[in-house]
Coordinates of C-alpha atoms in Angstrom, one line a residue:
M1322 CA -7.5 39.6 12.7
T1323 CA -5.9 36.3 12.5
R1324 CA -7.9 33.1 11.8
P1325 CA -6.9 30.6 14.7
V1326 CA -7.5 27.7 12.2
P1327 CA -4.6 26.2 12.4
A1328 CA -4.7 25.3 16.3
A1329 CA -8.3 24.5 16.1
R1330 CA -8.1 22.1 13.3
I1331 CA -4.3 20.3 13.8
P1332 CA -3.1 19.7 17.8
E1333 CA -0.1 22.7 18.8
A1334 CA 2.4 19.9 19.7
V1335 CA 1.8 18.3 16.3
H1336 CA 1.6 21.7 14.0
R1337 CA 5.4 22.3 15.7
R1338 CA 6.5 19.1 15.0
R1339 CA 5.4 19.0 11.5
W1340 CA 8.7 19.5 10.0
A1341 CA 10.7 16.8 11.2
I1342 CA 7.2 14.9 10.7
L1343 CA 7.8 15.2 7.2
G1344 CA 11.7 14.6 7.4
V1345 CA 10.3 10.9 8.7
L1346 CA 7.8 10.1 6.0
M1347 CA 10.8 10.9 3.7
L1348 CA 13.0 9.2 5.2
S1349 CA 10.2 6.3 4.3
L1350 CA 9.5 7.0 0.9
L1351 CA 13.5 7.0 0.0
I1352 CA 14.0 3.4 1.5
V1353 CA 11.1 2.3 -1.2
V1354 CA 12.4 4.6 -3.7
L1355 CA 15.7 3.5 -3.3
D1356 CA 15.1 -0.3 -3.8
N1357 CA 14.0 0.4 -7.2
S1358 CA 16.7 2.7 -8.1
I1359 CA 19.5 0.7 -6.7
L1360 CA 18.3 -2.5 -8.6
N1361 CA 18.6 -0.8 -11.3
V1362 CA 22.1 -0.9 -11.6
A1363 CA 22.2 -4.3 -10.4
I1364 CA 20.5 -5.6 -13.3
K1365 CA 23.5 -6.1 -15.2
T1366 CA 25.4 -8.5 -12.4
I1367 CA 22.3 -10.2 -11.8
A1368 CA 22.2 -11.1 -15.0
T1369 CA 25.5 -12.2 -15.2
P1370 CA 25.7 -16.1 -14.1
A1371 CA 27.0 -17.2 -10.8
P1372 CA 28.7 -17.0 -8.6
T1373 CA 28.8 -13.2 -9.5
G1374 CA 25.1 -13.1 -10.3
L1375 CA 22.1 -15.3 -10.1
G1376 CA 22.3 -15.7 -14.0
A1377 CA 18.6 -14.3 -14.6
T1378 CA 17.8 -13.6 -18.5
Q1379 CA 15.9 -10.4 -19.3
S1380 CA 12.5 -12.0 -18.9
E1381 CA 13.1 -12.9 -15.4
I1382 CA 15.0 -9.6 -14.8
E1383 CA 11.7 -8.0 -15.7
W1384 CA 9.7 -9.6 -13.6
A1385 CA 12.2 -8.9 -10.8
I1386 CA 11.5 -5.8 -11.4
N1387 CA 7.5 -5.6 -12.0
S1388 CA 6.8 -8.8 -9.6
Y1389 CA 7.5 -6.0 -7.2
T1390 CA 5.4 -3.1 -9.3
L1391 CA 2.7 -5.2 -9.9
V1392 CA 1.9 -6.3 -6.0
F1393 CA 2.8 -2.8 -5.2
A1394 CA -0.3 -1.5 -7.5
G1395 CA -2.6 -4.0 -7.1
L1396 CA -2.3 -4.2 -3.3
L1397 CA -2.1 0.2 -2.4
F1398 CA -5.7 1.1 -3.1
T1399 CA -6.9 -1.8 0.3
A1400 CA -3.3 -0.7 1.6
G1401 CA -5.0 2.6 1.8
L1402 CA -8.4 1.5 2.9
V1403 CA -6.7 -0.3 5.8
G1404 CA -4.9 3.2 6.9
D1405 CA -8.1 4.8 7.1
R1406 CA -9.6 2.4 8.9
L1407 CA -7.2 1.3 11.7
G1408 CA -4.7 4.1 11.7
R1409 CA -2.1 5.2 9.3
K1410 CA 0.5 5.1 11.9
K1411 CA -0.1 1.4 12.6
V1412 CA 0.4 0.8 8.8
L1413 CA 3.2 2.8 7.7
L1414 CA 5.0 0.9 10.8
A1415 CA 3.8 -2.7 9.5
G1416 CA 4.7 -1.9 5.9
I1417 CA 7.7 -0.9 6.9
A1418 CA 8.7 -3.9 8.9
V1419 CA 7.4 -6.0 6.1
F1420 CA 9.7 -4.2 3.8
G1421 CA 12.2 -5.1 6.0
I1422 CA 11.9 -8.5 5.8
G1423 CA 11.4 -8.7 2.2
S1424 CA 14.8 -7.2 2.0
A1425 CA 16.7 -9.4 4.0
L1426 CA 15.7 -12.4 2.1
A1427 CA 15.8 -11.0 -0.9
A1428 CA 19.7 -10.4 -0.3
E1429 CA 20.1 -14.5 0.7
S1430 CA 17.9 -15.6 -2.3
G1431 CA 19.3 -18.6 -4.7
S1432 CA 17.8 -18.1 -7.8
P1433 CA 15.7 -15.7 -10.0
G1434 CA 12.6 -17.2 -9.2
Q1435 CA 13.5 -16.6 -5.4
L1436 CA 14.6 -13.7 -5.7
I1437 CA 11.1 -12.9 -7.8
A1438 CA 9.1 -13.5 -4.9
Y1439 CA 11.0 -12.2 -2.3
R1440 CA 10.4 -8.8 -4.7
A1441 CA 6.9 -9.4 -4.3
L1442 CA 7.3 -10.1 -0.4
M1443 CA 8.7 -6.2 -0.3
A1444 CA 6.4 -4.6 -2.4
L1445 CA 3.5 -5.7 0.0
G1446 CA 5.0 -3.7 3.0
A1447 CA 5.5 -0.9 0.7
A1448 CA 2.0 -1.1 -0.6
F1449 CA 1.3 0.1 3.3
V1450 CA 4.2 2.6 3.4
M1451 CA 3.6 4.8 0.6
P1452 CA 0.2 6.0 0.6
A1453 CA -0.4 6.3 4.4
T1454 CA 2.9 8.8 4.0
L1455 CA 1.2 11.3 1.3
A1456 CA -2.0 11.0 4.1
V1457 CA -0.3 11.5 7.3
L1458 CA 1.2 14.6 5.6
M1459 CA -1.5 15.9 4.5
N1460 CA -3.2 15.7 7.9
V1461 CA -0.1 17.7 9.3
F1462 CA 0.2 20.6 7.4
E1463 CA -2.6 23.4 6.7
R1464 CA -4.2 23.5 3.3
E1465 CA -1.4 27.2 2.5
E1466 CA 1.8 24.5 3.1
Q1467 CA 0.5 21.7 1.3
P1468 CA 1.3 22.6 -1.8
K1469 CA 5.5 23.1 -0.1
A1470 CA 5.3 20.5 1.8
I1471 CA 4.3 17.8 -1.0
G1472 CA 7.2 19.6 -3.2
I1473 CA 9.9 18.3 -0.5
W1474 CA 8.1 14.9 -0.6
A1475 CA 8.7 14.9 -4.4
G1476 CA 12.0 16.2 -3.9
G1477 CA 13.0 13.6 -1.8
V1478 CA 12.2 11.4 -5.4
G1479 CA 14.9 12.8 -6.7
L1480 CA 16.9 11.9 -3.3
A1481 CA 17.0 8.5 -3.6
I1482 CA 17.3 8.3 -6.9
A1483 CA 20.5 9.9 -6.2
I1484 CA 21.9 8.0 -2.7
G1485 CA 20.1 4.5 -5.1
P1486 CA 22.6 4.3 -7.6
I1487 CA 25.4 5.7 -6.1
T1488 CA 24.7 3.5 -3.3
G1489 CA 24.5 0.2 -5.5
G1490 CA 27.3 0.6 -7.6
A1491 CA 30.0 0.9 -4.1
L1492 CA 28.3 -2.0 -2.3
L1493 CA 29.2 -4.0 -6.0
D1494 CA 32.3 -3.0 -6.3
H1495 CA 33.2 -4.5 -2.4
F1496 CA 30.2 -6.7 -2.0
W1497 CA 28.1 -9.9 -3.6
W1498 CA 24.6 -8.5 -5.2
G1499 CA 23.2 -9.5 -2.1
S1500 CA 24.3 -6.5 -0.3
V1501 CA 21.9 -4.0 -2.9
F1502 CA 18.6 -5.2 -0.7
L1503 CA 20.5 -6.3 2.9
V1504 CA 21.6 -2.2 3.0
N1505 CA 17.6 -1.3 3.8
V1506 CA 17.2 -3.5 6.9
P1507 CA 19.1 -0.5 9.2
I1508 CA 17.6 2.0 6.9
V1509 CA 14.2 0.3 7.9
I1510 CA 15.1 -0.5 11.5
V1511 CA 16.4 3.8 12.1
A1512 CA 12.3 4.8 10.3
L1513 CA 10.6 2.6 12.4
A1514 CA 12.3 4.1 15.7
L1515 CA 11.8 7.7 14.5
M1516 CA 7.8 7.4 13.4
A1517 CA 7.1 5.6 16.3
W1518 CA 8.2 9.0 18.1
L1519 CA 7.1 11.7 15.9
V1520 CA 4.5 10.8 13.4
P1521 CA 0.9 11.1 15.2
D1522 CA -1.7 8.6 14.3
S1523 CA -4.9 9.8 11.8
R1524 CA -7.6 8.1 10.5
D1525 CA -10.8 8.4 8.5
P1526 CA -13.8 9.6 10.2
R1527 CA -16.1 7.1 7.4
P1528 CA -13.5 4.6 6.3
G1529 CA -14.3 2.4 3.1
R1530 CA -15.1 -1.2 3.3
L1531 CA -12.2 -3.2 2.1
D1532 CA -12.8 -5.1 -1.5
P1533 CA -11.5 -8.3 -1.7
I1534 CA -12.7 -8.9 -4.9
G1535 CA -11.4 -5.9 -6.4
V1536 CA -8.3 -6.7 -5.2
V1537 CA -7.4 -10.0 -6.8
L1538 CA -9.3 -8.6 -10.2
S1539 CA -7.0 -5.9 -10.2
V1540 CA -3.2 -7.7 -10.0
V1541 CA -5.0 -10.7 -11.4
G1542 CA -5.2 -9.0 -14.5
L1543 CA -2.5 -6.6 -14.8
V1544 CA -0.1 -9.5 -14.0
L1545 CA -1.8 -11.1 -17.2
L1546 CA -1.6 -8.5 -19.2
V1547 CA 1.9 -7.5 -18.3
Y1548 CA 3.3 -11.6 -19.2
G1549 CA 1.8 -11.4 -22.2
I1550 CA 3.7 -8.2 -23.4
I1551 CA 7.0 -9.9 -21.8
K1552 CA 6.4 -13.1 -23.0
G1553 CA 6.0 -11.5 -26.2
G1554 CA 9.4 -10.3 -26.0
E1555 CA 10.7 -12.9 -25.3
L1556 CA 9.6 -14.4 -27.5
A1557 CA 10.1 -12.0 -30.4
D1558 CA 6.4 -12.6 -31.4
F1559 CA 3.5 -10.4 -30.2
T1560 CA 1.1 -12.8 -32.8
D1561 CA 1.9 -15.8 -30.9
A1562 CA -1.4 -17.5 -29.5
K1563 CA 0.1 -17.6 -25.9
V1564 CA 0.7 -14.1 -26.3
L1565 CA -2.2 -13.0 -27.2
A1566 CA -4.7 -15.3 -25.3
T1567 CA -2.7 -13.9 -22.1
S1568 CA -2.8 -10.2 -23.1
L1569 CA -6.3 -10.3 -23.7
A1570 CA -7.7 -12.1 -20.5
G1571 CA -5.8 -9.6 -18.4
V1572 CA -7.7 -6.6 -21.0
V1573 CA -11.0 -8.8 -20.2
V1574 CA -10.2 -8.7 -16.2
L1575 CA -9.0 -5.6 -15.9
A1576 CA -12.2 -4.4 -18.2
G1577 CA -14.8 -6.3 -15.4
F1578 CA -12.9 -5.0 -12.7
V1579 CA -13.7 -1.6 -13.3
V1580 CA -17.3 -3.0 -14.0
F1581 CA -17.4 -4.6 -10.9
E1582 CA -15.9 -1.1 -9.0
A1583 CA -18.2 0.9 -11.0
R1584 CA -21.6 -1.2 -9.7
S1585 CA -19.8 -1.7 -6.0
D1586 CA -21.0 0.2 -2.3
H1587 CA -17.7 -0.1 -1.1
P1588 CA -15.0 -0.1 -4.5
S1589 CA -11.6 0.2 -3.9
L1590 CA -10.9 2.2 -6.9
D1591 CA -13.8 5.1 -6.8
V1592 CA -14.4 4.9 -10.6
T1593 CA -16.5 8.4 -9.9
Y1594 CA -13.2 10.5 -8.9
F1595 CA -12.7 10.6 -13.1
R1596 CA -15.7 12.6 -13.2
N1597 CA -13.4 15.5 -12.9
K1598 CA -11.2 15.8 -16.0
V1599 CA -8.6 17.2 -14.2
F1600 CA -8.0 14.9 -11.8
S1601 CA -8.3 12.4 -14.5
A1602 CA -5.6 14.4 -16.9
A1603 CA -3.4 14.7 -13.7
M1604 CA -3.6 11.1 -13.0
S1605 CA -2.3 10.0 -16.7
A1606 CA -0.2 12.5 -17.1
I1607 CA 1.8 10.8 -14.0
A1608 CA 1.3 7.2 -15.8
L1609 CA 2.7 7.8 -18.8
V1610 CA 5.6 9.7 -17.9
F1611 CA 6.6 7.0 -15.7
F1612 CA 5.9 4.7 -18.6
A1613 CA 8.8 6.4 -20.9
L1614 CA 11.2 6.6 -18.0
M1615 CA 11.2 3.6 -16.3
G1616 CA 11.5 1.4 -19.5
V1617 CA 14.2 4.2 -20.5
T1618 CA 16.2 3.9 -16.9
F1619 CA 15.8 0.2 -18.0
F1620 CA 17.7 -0.2 -21.1
G1621 CA 20.2 2.9 -20.1
V1622 CA 22.0 0.9 -17.7
F1623 CA 22.9 -1.7 -20.5
Y1624 CA 24.1 1.4 -22.8
T1625 CA 26.7 2.5 -19.7
Q1626 CA 27.9 -0.9 -18.6
S1627 CA 27.4 -2.8 -21.2
V1628 CA 28.0 -0.9 -24.1
R1629 CA 30.0 2.1 -21.9
G1630 CA 32.2 -0.3 -20.3
Y1631 CA 31.2 1.9 -17.4
S1632 CA 31.7 0.0 -13.9
P1633 CA 27.9 0.0 -11.2
L1634 CA 29.8 2.9 -9.1
E1635 CA 30.2 5.0 -12.4
S1636 CA 27.3 4.2 -13.6
G1637 CA 25.2 5.3 -10.3
L1638 CA 27.0 8.6 -10.3
L1639 CA 26.0 9.3 -14.2
M1640 CA 22.7 9.6 -12.9
L1641 CA 23.4 12.2 -10.4
P1642 CA 22.8 14.4 -12.8
L1643 CA 18.7 13.5 -13.0
A1644 CA 18.8 13.4 -9.5
L1645 CA 20.2 16.6 -8.9
A1646 CA 17.6 18.3 -11.4
Q1647 CA 14.8 16.9 -8.7
L1648 CA 16.3 18.1 -5.8
V1649 CA 16.4 21.7 -7.2
F1650 CA 13.4 22.1 -9.3
A1651 CA 10.5 19.9 -7.6
P1652 CA 10.5 21.8 -4.5
R1653 CA 10.8 25.1 -6.3
A1654 CA 8.0 23.8 -9.0
R1655 CA 4.7 25.3 -7.3
L1656 CA 6.7 29.2 -8.0
L1657 CA 6.0 28.7 -11.7
V1658 CA 2.3 26.6 -11.1
D1659 CA 1.4 29.8 -9.2
R1660 CA 3.0 32.2 -12.2
F1661 CA 1.7 30.0 -15.6
G1662 CA -1.0 27.8 -14.4
N1663 CA -0.7 23.8 -14.1
R1664 CA -1.3 23.1 -17.7
A1665 CA 1.0 24.8 -18.7
T1666 CA 3.9 24.1 -16.2
T1667 CA 3.0 20.6 -16.2
T1668 CA 2.9 20.2 -20.6
T1669 CA 6.1 22.1 -21.0
G1670 CA 7.9 19.2 -18.0
L1671 CA 6.3 16.4 -20.7
L1672 CA 7.9 18.4 -23.7
L1673 CA 11.0 18.0 -22.1
I1674 CA 10.9 14.2 -21.3
A1675 CA 10.4 13.7 -24.7
V1676 CA 12.5 16.0 -26.1
T1677 CA 14.8 13.8 -23.7
L1678 CA 14.1 10.4 -25.0
A1679 CA 14.4 11.5 -28.0
A1680 CA 18.2 12.1 -27.7
F1681 CA 18.5 8.8 -26.6
A1682 CA 17.7 7.4 -30.2
G1683 CA 20.9 9.2 -31.4
F1684 CA 23.4 8.5 -28.8
E1685 CA 26.6 6.0 -30.1
A1686 CA 28.8 4.3 -28.4
D1687 CA 30.7 6.8 -28.8
T1688 CA 28.7 9.9 -27.1
P1689 CA 30.4 12.8 -25.3
I1690 CA 29.5 12.3 -22.2
W1691 CA 28.7 15.6 -20.9
L1692 CA 25.9 14.3 -23.4
L1693 CA 24.5 12.1 -21.5
E1694 CA 25.1 13.8 -18.3
A1695 CA 22.8 16.9 -19.7
D1696 CA 20.2 14.8 -21.3
F1697 CA 19.8 13.3 -17.3
F1698 CA 19.7 16.7 -16.1
L1699 CA 16.5 18.2 -17.9
M1700 CA 14.9 14.7 -17.8
G1701 CA 15.4 15.3 -14.4
T1702 CA 14.5 19.2 -14.7
G1703 CA 10.9 17.9 -16.8
M1704 CA 10.1 15.1 -13.9
A1705 CA 10.6 18.0 -11.3
H1706 CA 7.7 19.9 -13.1
I1707 CA 5.2 17.1 -13.8
M1708 CA 5.3 15.4 -10.6
T1709 CA 5.1 18.2 -8.2
P1710 CA 1.8 20.1 -9.8
T1711 CA 0.3 16.7 -10.6
S1712 CA 0.6 15.8 -7.0
V1713 CA -0.9 18.8 -5.6
V1714 CA -3.9 19.1 -8.1
I1715 CA -4.5 14.6 -7.1
M1716 CA -4.2 15.6 -3.3
Q1717 CA -5.9 18.7 -3.3
A1718 CA -8.9 17.2 -5.4
L1719 CA -10.4 15.4 -3.0
P1720 CA -11.6 16.2 0.5
R1721 CA -9.0 15.9 3.2
E1722 CA -9.9 12.8 4.9
K1723 CA -10.0 11.3 1.7
A1724 CA -6.1 11.8 1.4
G1725 CA -4.9 7.6 1.6
S1726 CA -7.5 6.8 -0.7
A1727 CA -5.9 9.9 -3.0
S1728 CA -2.4 8.8 -2.3
A1729 CA -3.0 5.3 -3.5
L1730 CA -4.7 6.2 -6.4
S1731 CA -2.1 8.5 -7.9
N1732 CA 1.0 5.8 -6.7
T1733 CA -0.8 3.3 -8.3
F1734 CA -0.7 4.8 -11.9
R1735 CA 2.6 5.9 -11.4
Q1736 CA 3.4 1.6 -10.2
V1737 CA 1.1 0.6 -13.1
G1738 CA 2.5 2.9 -15.7
G1739 CA 6.0 2.0 -14.8
A1740 CA 5.4 -1.7 -14.4
L1741 CA 3.4 -1.7 -18.1
G1742 CA 6.8 0.9 -19.6
I1743 CA 9.3 -1.5 -18.4
A1744 CA 6.9 -5.1 -20.0
V1745 CA 6.1 -2.8 -23.0
L1746 CA 9.5 -0.7 -23.9
G1747 CA 11.9 -3.8 -22.6
S1748 CA 9.9 -5.9 -24.6
V1749 CA 10.4 -3.6 -27.6
L1750 CA 14.0 -3.7 -26.7
A1751 CA 14.2 -7.6 -26.4
T1752 CA 12.6 -7.8 -29.8
S1753 CA 14.5 -5.7 -32.0
Y1754 CA 17.6 -7.0 -30.5
R1755 CA 17.2 -10.3 -31.0
D1756 CA 16.2 -9.0 -35.1
R1757 CA 19.5 -7.1 -35.3
V1758 CA 21.8 -10.0 -33.9
E1759 CA 20.4 -13.3 -34.3
G1760 CA 22.2 -12.6 -38.4
S1761 CA 25.5 -12.6 -36.0
L1762 CA 24.7 -16.0 -34.3
G1763 CA 25.7 -18.5 -36.9
V1764 CA 28.8 -19.1 -36.0
L1765 CA 27.2 -20.5 -32.7
P1766 CA 25.8 -24.2 -32.1
P1767 CA 22.0 -24.0 -32.7
G1768 CA 21.5 -25.0 -28.6
L1769 CA 23.9 -21.1 -28.2
R1770 CA 21.8 -19.1 -30.1
D1771 CA 18.4 -18.5 -29.0
T1772 CA 19.9 -18.0 -24.9
A1773 CA 22.4 -15.5 -27.1
A1774 CA 19.6 -13.7 -28.4
E1775 CA 18.2 -12.9 -25.4
S1776 CA 19.5 -9.9 -24.5
I1777 CA 23.5 -7.9 -24.8
E1778 CA 24.1 -9.5 -21.3
A1779 CA 23.3 -13.1 -22.8
T1780 CA 25.4 -12.7 -26.3
L1781 CA 28.1 -11.0 -24.3
G1782 CA 28.2 -14.0 -21.9
V1783 CA 28.1 -16.6 -24.0
A1784 CA 31.2 -14.9 -26.2
E1785 CA 33.1 -14.4 -23.0
K1786 CA 32.4 -18.6 -22.5
L1787 CA 34.1 -19.1 -26.1
G1788 CA 37.7 -16.9 -25.6
P1789 CA 39.0 -15.8 -28.9
R1790 CA 36.5 -17.0 -31.1
G1791 CA 33.9 -15.1 -29.1
E1792 CA 35.3 -11.9 -29.6
A1793 CA 33.3 -11.5 -33.4
L1794 CA 30.4 -11.3 -31.2
V1795 CA 31.0 -7.9 -29.2
G1796 CA 30.7 -5.8 -32.1
P1797 CA 27.2 -7.2 -33.7
A1798 CA 25.8 -7.0 -30.2
H1799 CA 26.4 -3.6 -29.5
D1800 CA 25.4 -2.4 -32.5
A1801 CA 22.3 -4.3 -32.3
F1802 CA 21.7 -3.3 -28.8
L1803 CA 22.2 0.4 -29.8
H1804 CA 19.8 0.1 -32.7
A1805 CA 17.6 -1.6 -30.3
M1806 CA 17.1 1.6 -27.7
H1807 CA 17.6 4.1 -30.3
V1808 CA 14.0 2.1 -31.6
T1809 CA 12.5 1.7 -28.0
A1810 CA 13.7 5.7 -27.0
L1811 CA 11.4 6.9 -29.8
C1812 CA 8.7 4.4 -28.7
G1813 CA 9.5 6.2 -25.4
T1814 CA 9.0 9.9 -26.5
G1815 CA 5.8 9.0 -28.4
V1816 CA 4.1 7.9 -24.7
A1817 CA 5.6 11.3 -23.6
L1818 CA 4.4 13.5 -26.7
A1819 CA 1.1 11.7 -26.0
G1820 CA 1.0 13.1 -22.3
A1821 CA 1.5 16.6 -22.9
V1822 CA -1.3 16.6 -25.4
V1823 CA -3.8 14.9 -22.5
T1824 CA -3.0 17.8 -20.0
A1825 CA -2.8 20.8 -22.5
L1826 CA -5.9 20.0 -23.1
F1827 CA -7.6 18.7 -19.6
L1828 CA -5.3 20.6 -17.1
P1829 CA -6.6 23.9 -15.5
G1830 CA -4.8 27.4 -16.8
R1831 CA -3.4 30.3 -14.7
P1832 CA -6.4 31.5 -12.2
P1833 CA -7.8 34.5 -12.1
A1834 CA -5.5 36.8 -9.9
G1835 CA -8.2 36.9 -7.4
R1836 CA -9.3 33.0 -7.5
R1837 CA -6.1 31.7 -6.8
G1838 CA -7.3 30.1 -3.7
E1839 CA -10.6 28.9 -4.6
R1840 CA -9.8 26.1 -6.5
E1841 CA -10.0 23.7 -4.1
P1842 CA -14.0 24.1 -3.9
E1843 CA -14.2 24.1 -7.7
L1844 CA -12.4 20.3 -8.0
I1845 CA -14.5 18.7 -4.9
E1846 CA -17.4 19.7 -7.0
A1847 CA -16.0 18.4 -10.0
A1848 CA -15.6 15.1 -8.6
D1849 CA -18.9 14.8 -6.8

């Protein structure tokens, strides 16, 4: 006898259009992820002096990326709660509108400082989009279809990674750098119209109270910590008093945030969730893999464009294997989870990520390009087999009405991991580059040496201005960057291996055949 549970819980009209709703939710996801993947290709152009770019330094480029990720991560807790309280559809529409306004303003930035500020505004909108998408998804799909829907949703990340660099490269080949932000505006308009028409509203019947003190503590702590790390890379001295003081202050504020949340009767971060070792391990895996991958993406653009000489469009096309692998494997990863369990699937994915990052430590200026393409494909394969199982574990570890909170936590750890990856690995890259290239800059006037040592783009920019005299700097700049890339890639490899150890120890293995549908009660009980 068939149980009429789906019709009783989900209105029939909503149930019938659930796949169309998923498509619209993926469009909003594409907008948010697309922006970062487009920016990755545009980094070199924005670092180029005006009028071609903004002449941004490496630290300013890192802040243009991290102003987005830090605001995004810091507000996700509150954004999830606001959606639970006011309704996810309202929050989704408002967030996309703010994101579109920020995109239009970023396109017209006249300085690196303005770009950093407008990227933060874009993040404000994006923070209200991301948790709402997964929360809506969890409320329009029955439990048995959720893994498949989440797999398709995760595959949307791969689609955005594919479209972003190619679109960004094509725009940069024909228009000014601001076009990579302006392109978001028409997508936002289409998404607003479709969401207003298709997406149903939902909310938590018992929403939590807002937590402004917690939000301030989390954002301030993260900004101080990341500022200290980036400043250390800029100075090539992590023992500098300002670097140590700022980083330590960030750690202290974040520790205060955790203590405050543990004692609050309405925390934005419910630390009791982390009593569940499975939940904690899944969160750690997401944070660590994005720590490694975002750092690698940061230096990968300079490798393909500054060292290998590819155009922005060609550089974007080189990312296709990574995106293709995610599109192919993310929706199918649940099949491996069913057969081998979360532990084996996720740990293998992290080990594969570690191998692909280690491969970067062997890449040189003349490495056959097919090896880079194969490495990107394997990287995307590993990522697909991490994101889908961990997302399912996290979303199903909490009651359905807490979907907004679970989504916010998942995305927060992803964004914080990515921000710290860019800050830490970007600083390792900057420090290693400066240490290696400084010996070749003796021919420059003293005032230019510090500027030229900031990054490979800064060195090549100075070399170009010197004309024939500057040609002697190009070779040492390439050699210094490749050395720095090798060091940074090995650091990323270590992080991915640490993630593999965590998942191997704490994620669940393959459940007995008779109990494969009983995981939700175990996880919810463990989280209580």
